[in-house]
Short mmCIF file of C-alpha atoms and ligand atoms in Angstrom, two decimals:
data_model
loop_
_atom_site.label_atom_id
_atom_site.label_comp_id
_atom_site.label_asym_id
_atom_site.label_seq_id
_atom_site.Cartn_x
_atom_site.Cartn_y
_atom_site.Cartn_z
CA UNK A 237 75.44 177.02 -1.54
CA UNK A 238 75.86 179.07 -4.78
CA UNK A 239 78.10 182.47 -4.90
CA UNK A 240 77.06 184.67 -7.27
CA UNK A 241 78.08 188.07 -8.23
CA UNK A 242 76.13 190.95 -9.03
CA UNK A 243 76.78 193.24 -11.45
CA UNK A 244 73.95 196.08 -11.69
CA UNK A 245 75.98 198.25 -14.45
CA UNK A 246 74.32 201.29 -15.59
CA UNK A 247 71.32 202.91 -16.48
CA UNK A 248 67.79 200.58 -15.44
CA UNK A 249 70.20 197.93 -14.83
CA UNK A 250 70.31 198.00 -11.63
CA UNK A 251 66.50 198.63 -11.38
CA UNK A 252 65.71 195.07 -13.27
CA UNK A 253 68.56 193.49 -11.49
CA UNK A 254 66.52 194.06 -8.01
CA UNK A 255 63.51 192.66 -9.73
CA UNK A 256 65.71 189.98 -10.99
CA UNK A 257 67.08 189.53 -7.66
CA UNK A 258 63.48 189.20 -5.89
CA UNK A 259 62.46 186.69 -8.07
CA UNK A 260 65.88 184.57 -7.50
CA UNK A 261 64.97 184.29 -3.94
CA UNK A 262 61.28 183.45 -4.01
CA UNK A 263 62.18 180.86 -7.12
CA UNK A 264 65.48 179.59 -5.24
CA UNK A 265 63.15 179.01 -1.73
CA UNK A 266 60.48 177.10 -3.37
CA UNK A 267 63.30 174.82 -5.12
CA UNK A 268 64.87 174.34 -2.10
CA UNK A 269 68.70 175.82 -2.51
CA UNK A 270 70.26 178.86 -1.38
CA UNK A 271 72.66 181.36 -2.60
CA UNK A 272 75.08 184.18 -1.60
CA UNK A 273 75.74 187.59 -3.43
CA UNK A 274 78.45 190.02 -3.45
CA UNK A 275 77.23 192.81 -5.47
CA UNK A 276 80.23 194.94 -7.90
CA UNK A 277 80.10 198.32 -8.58
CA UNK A 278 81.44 198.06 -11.87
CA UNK A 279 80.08 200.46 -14.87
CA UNK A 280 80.09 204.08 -15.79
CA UNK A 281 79.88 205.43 -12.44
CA UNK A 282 82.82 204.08 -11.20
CA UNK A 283 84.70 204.74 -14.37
CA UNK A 284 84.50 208.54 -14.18
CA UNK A 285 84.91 208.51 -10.41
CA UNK A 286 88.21 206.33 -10.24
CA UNK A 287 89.00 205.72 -14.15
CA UNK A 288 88.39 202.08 -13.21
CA UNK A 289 86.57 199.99 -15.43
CA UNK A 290 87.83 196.14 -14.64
CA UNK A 291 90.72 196.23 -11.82
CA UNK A 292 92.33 193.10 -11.60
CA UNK A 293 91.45 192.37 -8.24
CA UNK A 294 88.09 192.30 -8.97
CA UNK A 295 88.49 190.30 -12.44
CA UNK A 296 90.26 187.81 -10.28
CA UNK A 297 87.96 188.02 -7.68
CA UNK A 298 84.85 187.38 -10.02
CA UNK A 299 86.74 184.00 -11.00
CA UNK A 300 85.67 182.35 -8.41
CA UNK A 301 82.24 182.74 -8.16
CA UNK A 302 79.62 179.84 -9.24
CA UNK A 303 78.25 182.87 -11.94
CA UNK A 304 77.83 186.01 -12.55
CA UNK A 305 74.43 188.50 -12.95
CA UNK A 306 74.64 191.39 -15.28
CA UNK A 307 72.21 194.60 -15.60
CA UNK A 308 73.56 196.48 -18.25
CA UNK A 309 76.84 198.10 -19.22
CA UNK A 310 76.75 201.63 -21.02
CA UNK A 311 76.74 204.87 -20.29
CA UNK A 312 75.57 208.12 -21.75
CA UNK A 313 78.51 210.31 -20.49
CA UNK A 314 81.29 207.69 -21.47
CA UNK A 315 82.43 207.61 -25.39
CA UNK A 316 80.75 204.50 -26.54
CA UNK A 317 82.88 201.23 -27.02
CA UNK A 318 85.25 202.16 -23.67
CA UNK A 319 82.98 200.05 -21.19
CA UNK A 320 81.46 197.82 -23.41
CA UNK A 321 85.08 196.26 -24.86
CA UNK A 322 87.02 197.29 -21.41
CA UNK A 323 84.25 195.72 -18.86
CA UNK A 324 81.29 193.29 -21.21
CA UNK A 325 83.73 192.06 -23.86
CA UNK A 326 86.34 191.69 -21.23
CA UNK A 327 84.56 189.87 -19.37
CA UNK A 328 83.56 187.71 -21.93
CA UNK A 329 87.14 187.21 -23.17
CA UNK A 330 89.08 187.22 -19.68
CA UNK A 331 86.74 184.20 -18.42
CA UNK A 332 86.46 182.53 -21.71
CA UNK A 333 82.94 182.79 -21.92
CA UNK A 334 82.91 180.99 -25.65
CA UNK A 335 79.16 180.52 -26.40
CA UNK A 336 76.65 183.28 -25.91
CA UNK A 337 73.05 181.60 -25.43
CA UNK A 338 69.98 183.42 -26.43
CA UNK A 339 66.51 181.57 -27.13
CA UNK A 340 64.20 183.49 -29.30
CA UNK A 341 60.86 182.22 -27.95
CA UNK A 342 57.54 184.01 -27.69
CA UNK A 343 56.13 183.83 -25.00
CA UNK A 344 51.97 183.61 -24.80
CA UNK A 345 50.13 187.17 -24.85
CA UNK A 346 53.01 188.51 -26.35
CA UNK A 347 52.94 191.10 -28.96
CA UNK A 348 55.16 190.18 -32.46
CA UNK A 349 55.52 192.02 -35.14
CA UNK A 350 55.63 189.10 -37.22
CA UNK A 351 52.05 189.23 -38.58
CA UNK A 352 50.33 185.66 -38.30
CA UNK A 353 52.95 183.76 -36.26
CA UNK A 354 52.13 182.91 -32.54
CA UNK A 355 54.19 180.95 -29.69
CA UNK A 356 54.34 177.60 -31.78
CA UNK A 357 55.99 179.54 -34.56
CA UNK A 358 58.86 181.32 -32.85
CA UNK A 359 60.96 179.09 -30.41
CA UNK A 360 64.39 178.83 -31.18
CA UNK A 361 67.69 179.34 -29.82
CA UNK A 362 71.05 180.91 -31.11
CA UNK A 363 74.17 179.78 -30.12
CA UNK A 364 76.79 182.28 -30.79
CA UNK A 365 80.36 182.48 -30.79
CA UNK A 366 81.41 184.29 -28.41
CA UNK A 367 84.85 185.25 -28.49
CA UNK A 368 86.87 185.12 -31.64
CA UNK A 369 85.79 186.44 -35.13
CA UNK A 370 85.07 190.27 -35.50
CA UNK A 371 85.40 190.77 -31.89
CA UNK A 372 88.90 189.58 -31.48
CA UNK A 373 90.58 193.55 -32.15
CA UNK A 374 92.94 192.14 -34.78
CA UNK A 375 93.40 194.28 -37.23
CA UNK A 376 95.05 198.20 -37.43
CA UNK A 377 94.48 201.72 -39.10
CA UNK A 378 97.59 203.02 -41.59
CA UNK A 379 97.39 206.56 -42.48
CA UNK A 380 94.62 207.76 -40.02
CA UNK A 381 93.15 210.63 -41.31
CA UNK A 382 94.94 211.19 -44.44
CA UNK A 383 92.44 210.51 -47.52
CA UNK A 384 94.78 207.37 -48.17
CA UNK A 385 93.43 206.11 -44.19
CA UNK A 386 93.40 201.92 -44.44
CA UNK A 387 91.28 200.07 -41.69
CA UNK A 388 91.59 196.59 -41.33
CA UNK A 389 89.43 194.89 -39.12
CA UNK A 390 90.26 190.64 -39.11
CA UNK A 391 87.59 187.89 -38.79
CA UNK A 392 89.47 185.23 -36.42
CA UNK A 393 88.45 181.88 -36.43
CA UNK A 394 90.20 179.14 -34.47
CA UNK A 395 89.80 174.94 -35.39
CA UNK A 396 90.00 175.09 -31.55
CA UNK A 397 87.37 177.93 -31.18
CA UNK A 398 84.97 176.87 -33.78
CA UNK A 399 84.86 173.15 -32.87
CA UNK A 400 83.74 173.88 -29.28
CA UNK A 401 81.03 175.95 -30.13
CA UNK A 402 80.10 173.62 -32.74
CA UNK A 403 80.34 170.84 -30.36
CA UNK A 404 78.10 172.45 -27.65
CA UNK A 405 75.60 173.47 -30.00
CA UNK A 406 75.31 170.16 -30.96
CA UNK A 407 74.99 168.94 -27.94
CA UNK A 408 72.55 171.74 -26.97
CA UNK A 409 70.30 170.51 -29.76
CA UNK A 410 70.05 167.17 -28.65
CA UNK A 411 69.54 168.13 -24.49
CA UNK A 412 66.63 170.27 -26.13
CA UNK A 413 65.30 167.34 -27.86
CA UNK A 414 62.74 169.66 -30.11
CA UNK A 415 63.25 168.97 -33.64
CA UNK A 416 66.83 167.60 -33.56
CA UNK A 417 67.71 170.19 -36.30
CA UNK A 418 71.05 172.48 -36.23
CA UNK A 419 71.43 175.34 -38.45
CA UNK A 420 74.61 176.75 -39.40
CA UNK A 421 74.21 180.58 -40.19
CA UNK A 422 77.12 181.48 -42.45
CA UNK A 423 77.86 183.18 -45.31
CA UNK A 424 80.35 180.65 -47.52
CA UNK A 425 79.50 182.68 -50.46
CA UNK A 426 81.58 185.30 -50.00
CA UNK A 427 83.46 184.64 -46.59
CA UNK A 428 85.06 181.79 -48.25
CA UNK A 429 88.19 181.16 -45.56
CA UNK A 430 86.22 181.53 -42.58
CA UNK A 431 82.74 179.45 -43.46
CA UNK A 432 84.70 177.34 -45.23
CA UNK A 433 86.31 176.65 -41.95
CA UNK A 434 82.96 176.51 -39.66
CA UNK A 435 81.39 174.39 -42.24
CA UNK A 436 84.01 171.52 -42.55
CA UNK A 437 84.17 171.48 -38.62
CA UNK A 438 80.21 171.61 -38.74
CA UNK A 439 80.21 167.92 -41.00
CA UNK A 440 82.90 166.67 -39.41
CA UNK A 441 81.33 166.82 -35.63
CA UNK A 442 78.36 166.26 -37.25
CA UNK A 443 78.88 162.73 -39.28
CA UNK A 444 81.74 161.41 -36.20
CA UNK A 445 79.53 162.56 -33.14
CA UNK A 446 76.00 163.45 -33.58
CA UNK A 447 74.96 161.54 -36.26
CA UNK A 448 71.01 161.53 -35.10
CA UNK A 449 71.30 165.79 -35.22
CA UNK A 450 69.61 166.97 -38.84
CA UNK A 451 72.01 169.72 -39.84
CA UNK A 452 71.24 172.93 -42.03
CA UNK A 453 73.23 175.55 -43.42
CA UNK A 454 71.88 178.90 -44.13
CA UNK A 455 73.45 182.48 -45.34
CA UNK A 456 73.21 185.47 -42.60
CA UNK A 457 71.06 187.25 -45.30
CA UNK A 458 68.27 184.38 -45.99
CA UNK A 459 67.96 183.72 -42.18
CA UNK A 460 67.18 187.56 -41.36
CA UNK A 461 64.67 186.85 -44.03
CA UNK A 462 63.47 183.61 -42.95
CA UNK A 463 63.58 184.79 -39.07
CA UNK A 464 60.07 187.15 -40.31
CA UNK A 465 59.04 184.47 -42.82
CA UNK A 466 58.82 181.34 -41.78
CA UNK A 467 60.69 181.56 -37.95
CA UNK A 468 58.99 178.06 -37.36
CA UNK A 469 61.93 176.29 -39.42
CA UNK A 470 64.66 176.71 -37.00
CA UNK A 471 65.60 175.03 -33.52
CA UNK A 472 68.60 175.61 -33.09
CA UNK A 473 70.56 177.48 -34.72
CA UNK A 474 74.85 178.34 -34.49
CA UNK A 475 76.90 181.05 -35.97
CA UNK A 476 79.82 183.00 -35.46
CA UNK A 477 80.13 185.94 -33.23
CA UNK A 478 79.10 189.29 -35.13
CA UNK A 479 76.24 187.43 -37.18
CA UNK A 480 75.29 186.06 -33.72
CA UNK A 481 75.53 189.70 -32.70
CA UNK A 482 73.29 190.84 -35.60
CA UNK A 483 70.38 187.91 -35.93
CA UNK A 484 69.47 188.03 -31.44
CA UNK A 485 68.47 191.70 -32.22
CA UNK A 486 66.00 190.63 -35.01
CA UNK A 487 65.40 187.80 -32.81
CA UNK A 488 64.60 190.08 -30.26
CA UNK A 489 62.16 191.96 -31.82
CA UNK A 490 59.83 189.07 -33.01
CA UNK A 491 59.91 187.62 -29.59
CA UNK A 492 58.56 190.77 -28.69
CA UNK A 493 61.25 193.38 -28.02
CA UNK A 494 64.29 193.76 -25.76
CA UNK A 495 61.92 193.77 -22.57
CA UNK A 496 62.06 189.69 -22.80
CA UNK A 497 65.17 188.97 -24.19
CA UNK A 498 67.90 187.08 -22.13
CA UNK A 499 71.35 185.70 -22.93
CA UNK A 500 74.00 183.48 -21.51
CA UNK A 501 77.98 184.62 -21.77
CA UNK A 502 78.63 180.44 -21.24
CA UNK A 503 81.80 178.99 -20.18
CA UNK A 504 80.79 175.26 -19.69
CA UNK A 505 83.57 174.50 -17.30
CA UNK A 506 84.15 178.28 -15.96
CA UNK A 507 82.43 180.93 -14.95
CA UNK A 508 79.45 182.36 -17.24
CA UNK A 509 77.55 185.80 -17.04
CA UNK A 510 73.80 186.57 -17.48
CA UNK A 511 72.35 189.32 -18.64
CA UNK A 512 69.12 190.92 -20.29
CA UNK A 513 70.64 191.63 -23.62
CA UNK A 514 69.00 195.27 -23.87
CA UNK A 515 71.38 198.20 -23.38
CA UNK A 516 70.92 200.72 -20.62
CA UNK A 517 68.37 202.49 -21.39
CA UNK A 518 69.62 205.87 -20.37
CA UNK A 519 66.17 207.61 -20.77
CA UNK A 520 64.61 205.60 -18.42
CA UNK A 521 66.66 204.96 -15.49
CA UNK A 522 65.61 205.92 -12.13
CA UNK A 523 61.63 205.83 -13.42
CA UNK A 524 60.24 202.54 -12.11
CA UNK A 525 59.24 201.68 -15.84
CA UNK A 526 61.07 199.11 -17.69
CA UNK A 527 60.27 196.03 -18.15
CA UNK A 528 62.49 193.28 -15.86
CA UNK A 529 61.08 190.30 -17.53
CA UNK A 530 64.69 189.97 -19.64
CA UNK A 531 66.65 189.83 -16.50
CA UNK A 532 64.14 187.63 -15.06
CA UNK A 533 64.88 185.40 -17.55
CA UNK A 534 68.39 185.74 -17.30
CA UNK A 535 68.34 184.48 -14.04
CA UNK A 536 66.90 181.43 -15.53
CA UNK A 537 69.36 180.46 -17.55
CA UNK A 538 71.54 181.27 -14.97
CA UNK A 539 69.88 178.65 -12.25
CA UNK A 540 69.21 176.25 -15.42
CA UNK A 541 72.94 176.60 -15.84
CA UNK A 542 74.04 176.00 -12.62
CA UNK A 543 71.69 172.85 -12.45
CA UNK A 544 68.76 174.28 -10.81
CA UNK A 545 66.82 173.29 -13.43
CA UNK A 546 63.34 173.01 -11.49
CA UNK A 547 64.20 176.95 -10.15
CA UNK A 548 64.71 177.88 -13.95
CA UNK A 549 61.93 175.69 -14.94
CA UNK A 550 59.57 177.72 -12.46
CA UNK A 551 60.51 181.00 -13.45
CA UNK A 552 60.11 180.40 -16.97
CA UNK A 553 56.34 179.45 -15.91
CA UNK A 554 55.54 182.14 -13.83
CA UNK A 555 56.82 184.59 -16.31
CA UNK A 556 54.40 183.09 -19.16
CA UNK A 557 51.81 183.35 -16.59
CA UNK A 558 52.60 186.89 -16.03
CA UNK A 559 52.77 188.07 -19.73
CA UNK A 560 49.70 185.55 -20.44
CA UNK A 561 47.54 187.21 -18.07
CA UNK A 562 48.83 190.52 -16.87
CA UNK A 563 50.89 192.85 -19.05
CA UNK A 564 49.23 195.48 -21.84
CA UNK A 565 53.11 195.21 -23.59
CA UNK A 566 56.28 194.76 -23.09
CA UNK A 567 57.53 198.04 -23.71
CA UNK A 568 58.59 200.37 -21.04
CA UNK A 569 55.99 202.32 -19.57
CA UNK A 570 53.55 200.40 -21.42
CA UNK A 571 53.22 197.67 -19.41
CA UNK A 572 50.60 198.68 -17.21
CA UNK A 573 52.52 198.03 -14.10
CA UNK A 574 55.52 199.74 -12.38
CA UNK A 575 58.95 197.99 -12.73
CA UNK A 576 58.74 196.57 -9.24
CA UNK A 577 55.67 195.58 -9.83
CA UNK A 578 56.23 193.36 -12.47
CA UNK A 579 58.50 191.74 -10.49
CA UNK A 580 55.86 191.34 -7.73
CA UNK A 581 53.58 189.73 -10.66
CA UNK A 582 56.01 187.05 -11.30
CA UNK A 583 56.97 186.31 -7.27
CA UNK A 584 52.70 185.52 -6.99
CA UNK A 585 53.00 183.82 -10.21
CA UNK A 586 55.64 181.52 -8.53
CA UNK A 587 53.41 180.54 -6.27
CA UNK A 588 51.01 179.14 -8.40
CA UNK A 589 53.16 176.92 -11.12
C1 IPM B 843 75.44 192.35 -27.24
C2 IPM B 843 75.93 193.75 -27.40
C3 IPM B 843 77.44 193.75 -27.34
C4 IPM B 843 77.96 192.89 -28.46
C5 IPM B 843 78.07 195.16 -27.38
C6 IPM B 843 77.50 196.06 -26.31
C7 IPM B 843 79.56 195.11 -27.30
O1 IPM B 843 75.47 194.30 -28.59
O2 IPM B 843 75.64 191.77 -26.15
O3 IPM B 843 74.84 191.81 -28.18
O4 IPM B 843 78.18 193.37 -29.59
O5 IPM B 843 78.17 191.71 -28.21
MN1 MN B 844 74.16 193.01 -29.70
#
């Protein structure tokens, strides 16, 4: 028996979290396990009611769950950057969530952008840092507002920090067993401390512990050029946390838009968070139109990382079926169907894989 919080958040993230939910149980049923939720009111809501945005209680509370499902986080009344570093990138830091997972696959009947590539060309995953580099606050303002203002804002990179993602991507390349190929994402051509760093750590693992993983290194700039050229080259690749930041977006949009894309906040001994990586989507909320196929996925990964890997296996399936067979687009309002009905689509489609 699982525990596993709930986190709706803001905007239509609630909406594809209920989806998300429905789909969970129908998936979880068939596979033969069961689950509890406790469901956190956490978000922009409760921030202008109480001022809250993580009490401690709760941060402690959320500790002990088996994982934790995320909506969305962001609000259009809140100054930007108060929830998303006081409640996501909390989160993310508090429980040590150090890789964030997010596969870049397109899925069959999906539109891409990318003209001439299909589902055998784009199927890869990122594995990004997920809690040192750019993200790590370091840094300060001098003179703030005078013409002579200085910002500093510090890339931190840990041997500690950058050996276990390294280390898990490695290992994630090998459980995937695809093309046995690792890309580093850097930029040692100007960043010269830090990807000097990643890269010694990346042929040291690589030579002492994975010798059968093929490694690669590419700059940030090539691989948002070879992500629309030639996406078929990578399987796996691992960078550090703002280029990891930067590259899931493209990603995103050749596996046909935020709609579809999921992530994993992983701790691999802790507790991790899943989420649709899409924002809010403050125009939409409330309208029964966006697309819940992203937090449909997340829930995947979420029962893939918990072990359930038949469960995830299923719902990967039924979602292909579904955007095979059913859907106009991926976009919101597009789709043909309502919200809930989408998730309906994939419950049937459960059924049948
Ligand atoms: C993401 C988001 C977050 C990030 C923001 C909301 C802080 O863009 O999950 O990719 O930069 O990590
Ligand atoms: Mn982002």
């Amino acid at each position: 028996m699982y525990k596993i919080a709930v986190l709706p958040g803001d905007g239509t993230g609630p909406e594809v979290v209920k989806e998300g939910l429905k789909v969970m149980e129908a998936a979880s049923q068939k596979a033969g396990f069961r689950y509890e939720t406790v469901t956190y009111d956490l978000g922009g809501e409760r921030y202008m009611k109480t001022g809250e945005i993580l009490p401690e209680s709760v941060l402690e509370e959320l500790k002990t769950f088996d994982a934790i499902y995320l909506g969305a986080i962001g609000h259009p009344d809140v100054k930007p950057g108060i929830l998303e570093k006081g409640l996501l990138l909390a989160l993310r830091f508090e429980l040590d969530q150090y890789i964030n997972l997010r596969p870049v696959k397109l899925y069959p009947g999906v539109y891409t952008p990318v003209k001439d590539k299909g589902p055998e060309d784009i199927d890869f995953v990122v594995v990004r840092e997920n809690t040192e580099g750019l993200y790590t606050g370091t840094g300060g303002a001098l003179k703030k507002g005078t013409s002579e203002e200085v910002a500093i804002q510090t890339s931190v990179n840990t041997r500690k920090g950058v050996e276990r993602c390294l280390r898990y991507a490695f290992e994630y390349t090998k459980r995937r067993g695809k093309r046995n190929t690792l890309t580093l994402v850097g930029k040692t051509n100007v960043l010269t401390h830090a990807f000097d760093l990643w890269e010694r750590a990346f042929n040291e693992i690589g030579d002492d512990e994975f010798g059968e993983i093929k490694r690669e290194y590419a700059h940030v700039d090539a691989t948002c050029m070879w992500m629309v050229k030639n996406p078929e080259w990578f399987d796996v690749i691992v960078t550090d946390n703002m280029f990891g930041d930067i590259i899931t977006d493209l990603g995103a949009m050749i596996q046909g838009g935020m709609g579809i894309a999921a992530g994993g906040n992983i701790n691999p001994k802790g507790v991790s968070m899943f989420e649709p990586i899409g924002g809010s989507a403050p125009k939409y909320t409330g309208k029964n139109v966006i697309n819940p196929l992203a937090a449909i996925c997340a829930a995947g990964m979420m029962f893939d990382t918990l072990g359930q890997h038949e469960a995830a296996d299923t719902i990967e399936k039924a979602v292909m079926a579904v955007t095979a067979g059913k859907l106009e687009s991926l976009s919101a309002g597009k789709m043909g169907y309502s919200t809930e009905e989408v998730g309906d689509l994939v419950v049937d489609a459960l059924g049948g894989v």
